[in-house]
Coordinates of C-alpha atoms in Angstrom, one line a residue:
M22 CA 0.0 0.0 0.0
A23 CA 1.2 3.5 -0.7
D24 CA 1.6 6.1 2.0
L25 CA -1.7 7.1 3.6
P26 CA -3.1 10.6 2.9
E27 CA -2.7 12.9 5.8
R28 CA -6.4 13.9 5.8
L29 CA -7.7 10.4 5.4
F30 CA -9.6 10.4 8.7
E31 CA -11.0 14.0 8.8
G32 CA -14.5 14.1 10.1
M33 CA -14.2 10.8 11.9
S34 CA -14.0 12.0 15.5
Q35 CA -16.5 9.4 16.6
L36 CA -14.4 6.4 15.4
Y37 CA -13.6 4.1 18.3
S38 CA -11.7 1.3 16.7
L39 CA -9.3 1.2 13.7
I40 CA -7.5 -1.7 12.0
I41 CA -4.7 -1.1 9.4
K42 CA -3.0 -4.5 9.3
N43 CA -0.8 -6.3 6.7
A44 CA -0.6 -3.1 4.6
D45 CA 3.2 -3.0 4.2
L46 CA 3.3 0.5 5.8
E47 CA 6.8 1.8 6.5
Q48 CA 5.7 5.1 8.0
I49 CA 2.6 7.0 9.0
P50 CA 2.1 10.8 8.5
P51 CA 2.5 12.7 11.8
T52 CA -1.0 14.2 11.6
L53 CA -2.9 11.2 10.3
F54 CA -4.6 10.3 13.6
R55 CA -5.3 13.9 14.8
P56 CA -9.0 13.8 13.9
L57 CA -9.5 10.6 15.9
S58 CA -9.8 12.1 19.3
N59 CA -12.0 9.3 20.6
L60 CA -10.1 6.3 19.2
M61 CA -9.8 3.6 21.8
A62 CA -8.4 0.6 19.9
L63 CA -5.8 0.6 17.1
D64 CA -4.3 -2.4 15.2
L65 CA -1.2 -1.8 13.2
T66 CA 0.0 -5.4 13.0
G67 CA 1.8 -6.9 10.0
N68 CA 3.3 -3.7 8.6
K69 CA 6.9 -2.6 8.1
L70 CA 7.2 0.1 10.7
R71 CA 10.7 0.8 12.0
I72 CA 9.7 3.1 14.9
E73 CA 6.5 3.8 16.8
P74 CA 4.8 6.6 14.8
Q75 CA 4.7 10.1 16.1
A76 CA 1.1 10.2 15.0
L77 CA 0.2 8.0 18.0
G78 CA 0.8 11.0 20.3
S79 CA -2.5 12.6 19.3
L80 CA -4.5 9.5 20.4
T81 CA -5.0 10.7 24.0
N82 CA -7.9 8.3 24.6
L83 CA -6.3 5.2 23.2
I84 CA -6.7 2.2 25.5
Q85 CA -5.5 -0.7 23.3
L86 CA -2.6 -0.7 20.8
D87 CA -1.2 -3.7 18.8
M88 CA 2.0 -3.1 16.8
S89 CA 3.0 -6.8 16.5
N90 CA 4.8 -8.2 13.5
N91 CA 6.6 -5.0 12.5
S92 CA 10.3 -4.3 12.5
I93 CA 10.7 -1.9 15.4
P94 CA 14.2 -2.2 16.9
F95 CA 13.9 0.3 19.8
L96 CA 11.4 2.5 21.6
A97 CA 11.3 6.3 21.6
N98 CA 9.1 8.4 24.0
T99 CA 5.9 8.5 22.0
L100 CA 4.1 5.8 24.0
A101 CA 4.8 7.5 27.3
S102 CA 2.3 10.3 26.4
L103 CA -0.7 7.9 26.0
H104 CA -2.0 8.3 29.5
H105 CA -5.0 6.0 29.0
L106 CA -3.2 3.2 27.3
K107 CA -3.8 -0.1 29.2
I108 CA -3.0 -2.9 26.7
L109 CA 0.1 -2.8 24.5
E110 CA 1.2 -5.7 22.2
M111 CA 4.5 -5.5 20.3
D112 CA 5.2 -9.2 19.6
H113 CA 7.5 -10.2 16.8
N114 CA 9.5 -7.0 16.4
E115 CA 13.3 -6.5 16.7
L116 CA 13.5 -5.0 20.2
T117 CA 16.7 -5.9 22.1
N118 CA 16.3 -4.0 25.3
I119 CA 13.4 -2.4 27.3
D120 CA 13.2 0.6 29.5
F121 CA 9.9 0.7 31.4
R122 CA 10.1 4.5 31.5
R123 CA 9.2 4.4 27.8
F124 CA 5.7 3.2 28.7
P125 CA 2.8 5.1 30.3
P126 CA 2.0 4.6 34.0
S127 CA -1.5 3.5 33.1
L128 CA -0.3 0.3 31.3
T129 CA -1.8 -2.9 32.8
D130 CA -1.0 -5.5 30.2
L131 CA 2.2 -5.7 28.2
S132 CA 3.2 -8.3 25.6
L133 CA 6.6 -8.3 24.0
R134 CA 6.8 -11.9 22.9
H135 CA 9.3 -13.1 20.3
N136 CA 11.7 -10.2 20.1
S137 CA 15.4 -10.3 20.9
I138 CA 15.3 -8.7 24.3
N139 CA 18.3 -9.5 26.5
T140 CA 18.1 -6.6 29.0
I141 CA 15.3 -4.8 30.8
H142 CA 15.6 -1.6 32.8
F143 CA 13.2 -0.8 35.6
I144 CA 13.1 2.3 37.8
N145 CA 10.7 2.4 40.8
E146 CA 7.3 3.9 40.2
S147 CA 7.3 3.4 36.4
V148 CA 4.5 1.3 35.0
S149 CA 3.1 1.2 38.6
Q150 CA -0.2 -0.5 37.4
L151 CA 1.3 -3.2 35.2
R152 CA -0.4 -6.5 36.0
R153 CA 0.6 -8.9 33.2
L154 CA 4.0 -9.0 31.5
D155 CA 4.8 -11.5 28.7
L156 CA 8.4 -11.7 27.7
S157 CA 8.4 -15.2 26.3
G158 CA 10.6 -16.1 23.3
N159 CA 13.3 -13.5 24.0
A160 CA 17.0 -13.7 24.9
L161 CA 17.1 -13.0 28.6
E162 CA 19.9 -14.9 30.3
N163 CA 19.4 -14.1 34.0
V164 CA 17.0 -12.6 36.6
A165 CA 18.3 -10.3 39.2
S166 CA 16.9 -9.4 42.7
T167 CA 18.4 -5.9 43.1
G168 CA 19.4 -2.9 41.1
T169 CA 17.7 -1.7 38.0
V170 CA 18.8 -4.3 35.4
N171 CA 16.7 -7.5 34.7
V172 CA 14.4 -6.9 37.7
F173 CA 10.6 -6.7 37.2
P174 CA 8.0 -4.0 38.2
H175 CA 6.6 -4.5 41.7
S176 CA 3.0 -4.5 40.6
I177 CA 3.2 -7.6 38.3
R178 CA 0.7 -10.5 39.0
L179 CA 1.4 -12.7 36.0
L180 CA 4.9 -13.1 34.5
D181 CA 5.8 -15.1 31.5
I182 CA 9.6 -15.4 30.7
S183 CA 9.4 -18.9 29.1
F184 CA 11.4 -19.7 26.0
N185 CA 14.3 -17.4 26.9
R186 CA 18.0 -18.3 27.6
I187 CA 17.8 -17.9 31.4
S188 CA 20.4 -20.1 33.1
Y189 CA 20.4 -18.4 36.5
I190 CA 17.9 -16.8 38.9
T191 CA 19.3 -15.1 41.9
D192 CA 18.0 -15.8 45.4
N193 CA 15.0 -13.6 46.2
A194 CA 14.7 -12.5 42.6
F195 CA 10.9 -12.3 43.0
A196 CA 10.7 -11.4 46.7
H197 CA 9.8 -7.8 46.0
L198 CA 6.9 -8.8 43.7
Q199 CA 4.3 -9.0 46.5
K200 CA 1.3 -9.4 44.1
L201 CA 2.9 -12.0 41.9
T202 CA 0.8 -15.2 41.6
T203 CA 2.0 -17.0 38.5
I204 CA 5.5 -17.4 37.0
D205 CA 6.2 -19.2 33.8
I206 CA 9.9 -20.1 33.3
R207 CA 9.4 -23.1 31.0
N208 CA 11.9 -24.0 28.3
N209 CA 14.9 -22.0 29.5
H210 CA 18.4 -23.2 30.3
L211 CA 18.0 -23.7 34.0
T212 CA 19.8 -26.7 35.5
E213 CA 18.7 -25.9 39.0
I214 CA 15.9 -23.7 40.5
K215 CA 16.2 -23.0 44.1
E216 CA 13.0 -22.5 46.1
T217 CA 14.7 -19.4 47.6
A218 CA 14.7 -17.8 44.2
L219 CA 10.9 -18.1 43.8
R220 CA 9.5 -18.1 47.3
A221 CA 7.0 -15.6 48.5
K222 CA 6.6 -14.0 51.9
A223 CA 4.6 -15.8 54.5
N224 CA 1.6 -13.4 54.3
E225 CA 1.4 -13.5 50.5
Q226 CA -0.8 -15.7 48.3
R227 CA 0.9 -18.9 47.3
R228 CA 2.5 -18.7 43.9
Q229 CA 2.1 -21.0 41.0
V230 CA 5.2 -21.8 38.8
F231 CA 5.7 -23.7 35.5
V232 CA 9.1 -25.2 35.0
S233 CA 9.0 -28.0 32.4
G234 CA 11.3 -28.0 29.4
N235 CA 14.4 -26.9 31.4
P236 CA 17.5 -29.1 31.5
L237 CA 17.2 -29.7 35.2
K238 CA 19.8 -31.7 37.1
C239 CA 18.5 -34.1 39.8
S240 CA 20.1 -32.2 42.6
C241 CA 18.9 -31.3 46.1
S242 CA 18.0 -27.8 44.9
I243 CA 14.9 -29.0 43.1
Q244 CA 13.5 -31.6 45.5
W245 CA 11.1 -28.9 46.8
M246 CA 9.2 -29.1 43.6
I247 CA 7.8 -32.5 44.6
H248 CA 6.8 -31.8 48.2
P249 CA 6.7 -28.1 49.0
E250 CA 6.6 -27.8 52.8
N251 CA 4.6 -24.5 53.2
K252 CA 2.8 -21.9 51.3
E253 CA 5.9 -19.7 51.0
I254 CA 7.2 -22.3 48.6
P255 CA 5.6 -22.1 45.1
L256 CA 3.4 -24.8 43.8
V257 CA 4.8 -26.4 40.6
M258 CA 1.9 -26.8 38.3
D259 CA 3.6 -29.0 35.7
A260 CA 5.7 -31.2 37.9
S261 CA 4.4 -34.3 36.1
Q262 CA 5.8 -33.0 32.8
A263 CA 9.2 -31.8 34.3
T264 CA 12.2 -34.1 34.1
C265 CA 15.8 -34.0 35.4
T266 CA 19.1 -35.6 34.4
S267 CA 21.1 -37.7 36.9
L268 CA 24.2 -35.9 38.3
V269 CA 26.2 -39.2 37.9
H270 CA 24.7 -41.0 34.9
L271 CA 24.4 -38.1 32.4
D272 CA 22.4 -40.1 29.9
A273 CA 19.7 -41.0 32.5
N274 CA 16.7 -38.7 32.3
M275 CA 13.7 -39.2 34.6
S276 CA 10.6 -37.6 35.8
L277 CA 10.7 -35.6 39.1
S278 CA 8.5 -38.1 40.8
E279 CA 10.7 -41.0 39.7
A280 CA 13.8 -39.2 40.9
Y281 CA 12.2 -38.6 44.3
S282 CA 11.0 -42.2 44.7
S283 CA 14.4 -43.6 43.8
Q284 CA 16.3 -41.0 45.9
Q285 CA 18.1 -39.6 42.9
F286 CA 18.0 -36.0 44.2
L287 CA 21.6 -35.8 45.2
C288 CA 23.7 -33.4 47.2
K289 CA 27.4 -32.9 47.1
Y290 CA 29.2 -33.6 50.4
Q291 CA 32.6 -33.5 51.9
S292 CA 31.6 -35.0 55.3
E293 CA 28.2 -36.2 56.0
C294 CA 26.5 -37.9 59.0
L295 CA 23.3 -39.8 58.4
E296 CA 20.2 -38.7 60.3
G297 CA 20.0 -40.9 63.4
C298 CA 23.7 -41.8 63.5
E299 CA 25.1 -41.4 67.0
C300 CA 28.7 -42.5 66.4
C301 CA 29.5 -39.3 64.4
L302 CA 29.9 -37.5 67.8
R303 CA 32.7 -39.8 68.9
P304 CA 36.1 -38.2 68.6
L305 CA 37.9 -41.5 67.6
G306 CA 37.0 -44.8 66.0
E307 CA 35.3 -45.9 62.9
C308 CA 31.7 -44.7 62.2
R309 CA 29.9 -46.6 59.5
C310 CA 27.1 -44.1 59.1
Q311 CA 29.5 -41.2 58.6
S312 CA 30.8 -40.5 55.1
T313 CA 33.9 -38.5 54.3
C314 CA 34.7 -37.8 50.7
P315 CA 38.3 -38.9 49.7
P316 CA 40.6 -36.1 48.4
G317 CA 40.5 -35.8 44.7
C318 CA 37.0 -37.3 44.5
T319 CA 33.5 -35.9 44.1
C320 CA 30.8 -37.4 46.3
W321 CA 27.0 -37.2 46.4
R322 CA 24.4 -38.5 48.8
S323 CA 20.6 -38.6 48.6
A324 CA 18.8 -35.5 49.8
S325 CA 16.6 -37.5 52.2
A326 CA 19.2 -39.9 53.4
S327 CA 18.8 -41.3 56.9
L328 CA 20.0 -44.2 59.0
R329 CA 16.8 -46.0 58.3
V330 CA 16.8 -45.3 54.5
P331 CA 20.4 -44.5 53.6
G332 CA 19.6 -43.9 49.9
E333 CA 22.3 -43.2 47.4
N334 CA 26.0 -42.5 48.2
V335 CA 28.1 -42.0 45.1
V336 CA 31.9 -41.6 45.0
S337 CA 33.5 -40.6 41.7
C338 CA 37.3 -40.4 41.4
H339 CA 39.2 -39.7 38.2
R340 CA 42.9 -40.1 37.5
V341 CA 43.8 -40.8 41.2
R342 CA 46.0 -43.5 42.7
I343 CA 43.8 -45.9 44.6
D344 CA 46.7 -46.8 47.0
R345 CA 46.8 -43.2 48.1
L346 CA 43.0 -42.8 48.7
T347 CA 41.7 -42.3 52.2
P348 CA 39.1 -44.9 53.1
I349 CA 36.1 -45.0 50.9
P350 CA 32.8 -44.5 52.7
T351 CA 31.4 -47.7 54.0
M352 CA 27.9 -46.7 52.9
V353 CA 28.9 -46.1 49.3
T354 CA 26.4 -47.4 46.7
E355 CA 28.1 -46.4 43.5
L356 CA 31.9 -46.2 43.0
H357 CA 33.2 -44.7 39.8
F358 CA 37.0 -45.2 39.2
P359 CA 37.5 -44.5 35.5
D360 CA 41.1 -43.8 34.5
V361 CA 42.2 -44.8 38.0
R362 CA 45.7 -46.2 38.5
M363 CA 45.0 -49.5 40.2
D364 CA 47.2 -52.0 38.2
A365 CA 49.4 -53.1 41.1
I366 CA 46.7 -53.4 43.8
G367 CA 43.5 -54.0 41.9
I368 CA 39.9 -54.1 43.2
D369 CA 40.9 -56.0 46.4
A370 CA 42.1 -52.7 47.8
I371 CA 38.6 -51.2 47.9
G372 CA 37.6 -53.5 50.8
R373 CA 34.2 -54.9 51.7
R374 CA 31.3 -52.6 50.8
D375 CA 28.0 -54.2 51.6
H376 CA 25.9 -51.5 50.0
L377 CA 27.8 -51.2 46.7
V378 CA 25.5 -51.8 43.7
L379 CA 27.6 -50.2 40.9
L380 CA 31.4 -50.4 40.3
N381 CA 33.0 -48.7 37.4
V382 CA 36.7 -49.3 36.8
S383 CA 36.6 -48.7 33.0
N384 CA 39.7 -47.3 31.2
S385 CA 41.9 -48.3 34.2
R386 CA 45.1 -50.3 34.1
I387 CA 43.7 -53.3 36.0
S388 CA 45.0 -56.4 34.4
G389 CA 43.4 -59.2 36.4
L390 CA 41.0 -60.2 39.2
T391 CA 41.4 -62.5 42.1
Q392 CA 38.7 -65.0 43.0
E393 CA 37.8 -63.0 46.1
A394 CA 37.9 -59.5 44.6
L395 CA 34.2 -59.2 43.7
S396 CA 33.0 -61.2 46.7
Q397 CA 33.5 -58.0 48.7
F398 CA 30.4 -56.6 47.0
P399 CA 27.5 -59.0 47.7
R400 CA 24.8 -56.6 46.4
L401 CA 26.6 -55.6 43.2
Q402 CA 24.3 -55.1 40.2
T403 CA 26.4 -53.3 37.6
L404 CA 30.1 -53.9 36.9
D405 CA 31.9 -52.0 34.2
M406 CA 35.4 -53.4 33.4
S407 CA 35.4 -52.2 29.8
N408 CA 38.6 -51.0 28.2
T409 CA 41.0 -52.4 30.8
H410 CA 43.9 -54.9 30.5
I411 CA 42.0 -58.0 31.8
E412 CA 43.0 -61.2 30.0
A413 CA 40.9 -63.7 31.9
L414 CA 38.2 -64.0 34.5
P415 CA 39.2 -66.4 37.3
H416 CA 37.3 -69.5 38.2
N417 CA 34.0 -68.7 40.1
A418 CA 34.8 -64.9 39.8
L419 CA 31.2 -63.9 39.8
R420 CA 29.7 -66.6 42.1
S421 CA 29.3 -64.2 45.0
N422 CA 27.3 -61.7 43.0
P423 CA 23.8 -63.2 42.4
A424 CA 22.3 -59.7 41.9
L425 CA 24.5 -58.8 39.0
T426 CA 22.3 -57.6 36.1
T427 CA 24.8 -55.6 33.9
L428 CA 28.4 -56.5 33.0
Y429 CA 30.6 -54.5 30.6
L430 CA 33.7 -56.5 29.4
H431 CA 34.1 -54.9 25.9
D432 CA 37.6 -53.7 24.7
N433 CA 39.7 -55.9 26.9
K434 CA 42.3 -58.6 26.1
L435 CA 40.1 -61.6 26.8
K436 CA 40.9 -64.8 24.9
N437 CA 38.3 -67.1 26.6
I438 CA 35.9 -67.1 29.5
D439 CA 36.1 -69.8 32.2
L440 CA 33.2 -72.4 32.1
S441 CA 32.4 -71.6 35.8
V442 CA 32.0 -67.9 34.9
L443 CA 29.8 -68.8 31.9
S444 CA 27.7 -71.0 34.2
T445 CA 27.3 -68.2 36.7
L446 CA 26.3 -65.8 33.9
S447 CA 23.6 -68.2 32.8
S448 CA 22.2 -68.8 36.2
T449 CA 22.2 -65.3 37.7
S450 CA 19.9 -62.4 36.9
L451 CA 22.2 -61.0 34.2
K452 CA 20.3 -59.0 31.6
H453 CA 23.0 -57.0 29.8
L454 CA 26.5 -58.1 28.7
T455 CA 29.1 -56.6 26.4
L456 CA 32.1 -58.6 24.9
G457 CA 32.9 -56.8 21.7
G458 CA 35.8 -54.6 20.6
N459 CA 38.9 -55.5 18.7
R460 CA 41.1 -55.8 21.8
N461 CA 39.2 -58.9 23.0
Q462 CA 40.7 -61.8 21.0
F463 CA 38.7 -64.9 21.5
T464 CA 39.5 -68.1 19.7
C465 CA 36.9 -69.8 17.5
S466 CA 36.7 -72.7 15.1
C467 CA 34.2 -74.7 13.1
T468 CA 35.8 -78.0 14.2
V469 CA 36.9 -77.3 17.8
P470 CA 34.7 -74.6 19.1
S471 CA 35.6 -72.7 22.3
D472 CA 33.5 -72.9 25.5
M473 CA 32.2 -69.4 24.9
Q474 CA 31.4 -70.1 21.3
I475 CA 29.2 -73.0 22.3
W476 CA 27.7 -70.9 25.1
L477 CA 26.7 -68.3 22.6
L478 CA 24.6 -70.8 20.6
S479 CA 21.8 -70.2 23.2
S480 CA 19.2 -67.7 22.1
D481 CA 18.7 -66.7 25.8
T482 CA 22.4 -65.9 25.9
R483 CA 22.4 -63.8 22.8
K484 CA 19.5 -61.7 24.0
K485 CA 21.7 -60.5 26.8
I486 CA 24.6 -59.4 24.6
S487 CA 24.0 -56.0 23.2
D488 CA 27.2 -55.9 21.0
F489 CA 27.1 -59.5 19.6
D490 CA 27.9 -58.2 16.1
D491 CA 31.1 -56.6 17.4
I492 CA 32.6 -59.7 19.0
Q493 CA 35.7 -60.8 17.1
C494 CA 37.7 -64.0 17.3
K495 CA 40.8 -65.6 15.9
F496 CA 39.5 -68.3 13.4
D497 CA 41.7 -71.4 13.7
E498 CA 41.0 -72.6 10.2
T499 CA 42.4 -69.5 8.5
N500 CA 44.4 -68.0 11.4
T501 CA 42.7 -64.6 10.8
M502 CA 40.4 -62.4 12.8
V503 CA 36.7 -62.7 12.0
Y504 CA 33.4 -61.6 13.5
L505 CA 31.8 -64.3 15.6
Y506 CA 28.6 -64.1 13.6
E507 CA 30.6 -65.1 10.5
I508 CA 31.0 -68.6 11.8
D509 CA 27.5 -69.0 13.1
P510 CA 26.5 -72.6 12.1
L511 CA 22.8 -71.7 12.3
Q512 CA 23.0 -69.0 9.6
N513 CA 23.3 -69.7 5.9
G514 CA 26.3 -68.3 4.1
T515 CA 28.7 -68.2 7.0
L516 CA 32.2 -69.7 7.2
C517 CA 30.6 -72.8 8.9
V518 CA 28.2 -73.2 6.0
S519 CA 25.8 -76.0 6.8
M520 CA 24.8 -78.7 9.3
S521 CA 23.1 -81.8 7.9
T522 CA 22.9 -85.5 8.8
T523 CA 23.7 -88.6 6.7
S524 CA 20.6 -90.5 7.7
S525 CA 18.1 -87.8 8.6
T526 CA 17.9 -84.0 8.6
V527 CA 18.7 -82.2 11.8
S528 CA 17.2 -78.7 12.3
P529 CA 18.5 -77.5 15.6
T530 CA 17.1 -74.5 17.4
L531 CA 19.3 -72.0 19.1
D532 CA 18.3 -73.5 22.5
Q533 CA 18.9 -77.2 21.5
T534 CA 21.8 -77.2 19.2
P535 CA 24.3 -80.0 18.6
S536 CA 27.7 -78.5 19.0
I537 CA 30.2 -78.2 16.3
G538 CA 32.3 -81.4 15.7
V539 CA 35.8 -82.2 17.0
S540 CA 37.3 -84.7 14.6
Q541 CA 38.5 -83.9 11.1
S542 CA 39.2 -86.9 8.8
S543 CA 40.9 -84.9 6.1
R544 CA 41.6 -81.3 4.9
K545 CA 38.6 -81.3 2.5
A546 CA 35.9 -78.8 2.2
S547 CA 33.5 -81.3 4.0
V548 CA 34.4 -82.5 7.4
T549 CA 32.8 -85.4 9.2
T550 CA 32.4 -84.8 12.9
K551 CA 30.8 -85.9 16.1
P552 CA 28.4 -83.5 17.8
F553 CA 29.3 -81.7 21.0
P554 CA 26.9 -81.6 24.0
T555 CA 24.6 -78.6 23.9
A556 CA 25.5 -75.4 25.6
A557 CA 23.2 -76.2 28.5
T558 CA 24.9 -79.6 29.0
I559 CA 28.4 -78.0 29.1
L560 CA 27.4 -75.5 31.7
T561 CA 25.8 -78.2 33.8
H562 CA 29.2 -79.9 33.9
S563 CA 31.2 -76.6 34.2
S564 CA 33.0 -77.8 37.4
E565 CA 34.5 -80.8 35.5
A566 CA 38.0 -80.4 34.3
T567 CA 37.2 -82.4 31.2
L568 CA 33.9 -83.3 29.5
E569 CA 32.8 -86.8 28.7
E570 CA 31.8 -87.4 25.1
E571 CA 28.1 -88.3 24.6
E572 CA 27.2 -90.8 21.9
P573 CA 25.4 -88.9 19.2
P574 CA 22.2 -90.1 17.6
T575 CA 23.5 -89.2 14.2
D576 CA 26.6 -88.0 12.4
I577 CA 26.8 -84.3 11.6
I578 CA 28.6 -83.0 8.5
L579 CA 29.8 -79.4 8.6
S580 CA 30.9 -77.8 5.4
T581 CA 33.5 -75.1 5.8
R582 CA 35.1 -72.8 3.4
V583 CA 38.6 -74.1 4.1
T584 CA 40.4 -74.7 0.8
S585 CA 42.2 -78.1 0.7
S586 CA 45.9 -78.0 -0.2

C-alpha cells in the first residue's frame, strides 16, 4: 500500500476502533490520527514500521494498541504520552532492550513476545499499574533481585519469561513482587531452580510456577518441587511434565517423581553424618554411618538420606591412585573409578562394601582379578570393566554376585571365559553383557569350538549381549580375525556353512543345538564330525576339568570354506 493521505480520517471524530494491518506501511504521516480524538483501539499489525509513529501522540484516549509483526528495533518516548493506554502488544518485532520508563504509567497489560530482548531496565514507580508481563521467546539470560537491570516491576501479577535463555535466577529474585501469583519459566536453560529464588513472603498468596522444558539436574536444589513444605514455597503446576538428568549418569533422564521415589535427588558432600547416626559424635574410632569424601574425588548423597533409609551414596574419582586414597565411605552405593591407576593393587584394595550396587573401573590399568575381589560386594548389580587390560576372569569370579544384572567387558584382552563364569552368567539375573571390541581376541573354530562359542549358541544368551555383532575371534581354520557371527553354524552363508545328517535331517534350534564337531578326517571342504553336547549340557558340567563325550544319535557333517591344499 502507498503512504496514507494525511487527511484520510478527517471528520471521523467518533471512530472508536481502527485496523490497518498487513498493509506494508513503512511510515505514518505525523498528523494522520489527529481527527481521531475518541479512538480507543488501534491495530497496526503486520506492517513494516521501524519506529513507533509520532502520529500516535495525538491519540489521547487510546486504550489498546497492537503493533505486533513489525520491524521496530527500539522505543522512543511516543508511547509514554498515551495516558489512558492499558494494553500494549509488540510481539515479533526487533527489540533488544526495554526501559519501562518508555511506557505510560496507566499500562496494565504488556506483551513483548518473540523479540530479541536481552536486557530490561526498571526504575521504581514506572508502570506502577502493570499486572501482566509477557516476555516469552526473547533472549534474557538471568533474573536479578536488586538494582535496575533485569528486575521486574513491583505490581506484576502474571509473569511469562518462558522460552528465553535464562540459566540463573538469583535468590529472592521475585521477593519484591508481592502481588505475583504466576511465574512461567518453562523452556529456559536452567539446570537448577532454588526455592529461595521463587518463594513468597509468609503473608502473601501462594505462587504457581511452571518449570518443564528446562535441562534440570537431579540435585537437592529441586526436590522442593515435589513436596513443598509450606505456602511460602511455590506450587509447581507442571511437575508431572518436568524431568531431570542424573548428576552421575548423564544419559539418565527421569521424571521428578521418579527421581524422588528412587532417591536420585543428590547433594554434594565433603563430610556427612546420616540422620539418626550417633557414632559421628565420637572423637575417635570408625563410624559406618559417617561418610567423608576422599581427596581428589567428588561425592554425592541422597537429599533425604537417613540411617533407616540410607539412599544413594556416590563416590567418583578420576585419575587418582587408589593406593593413596583415604578410606572409601562404607555406605557407598556407587563407586566410579574410570582412569584410575590400580594396576598393582586391583579391586581388592577397595575393601568390603556391603551397600555397593555399581562399580565402574573402566579405562583403568587393571590387568586381572582374584577370585575373592568381587565377593566384597554382595549386592553388586552393575560392573563396568570395559577397556582395561583384563585377559581372563578367574574360576568362580562372579559366584558371590547373584544380583548382577549388567556386566561390561568390551575392549579388553580376553581370549576365553572360564566355564564356571559362563555357568554363573547363565544362572544369575544377568540381563546386559558386552564382549565386543577389537582388543578382545577370543578363539573360534568350526571344528573345535571354544567354550564361549558353544555358550553363545543359546538364544537366551544372545539376547543378553548388546554388542554381539562386534565380537571378534581368531579363526583357527584360517588364522585370521573374523566376527563371531561369520562362523554361526545356524546361519546360511557363514564360514561354517551347513549342518546336515547322513541318515536324517537335523534342524537344531538355538536352544537345542548339537555343537560343532571335534574330529577332522581330512583337509577337505566337507568335514565329518561328532556332535558336542549342547551349551546347557556343558554349563551343567562346568565344574568338571574335562567333559565326557556323549554318543550322538546321528553323524553331523559341517561344510567349511577351508580350501584343501
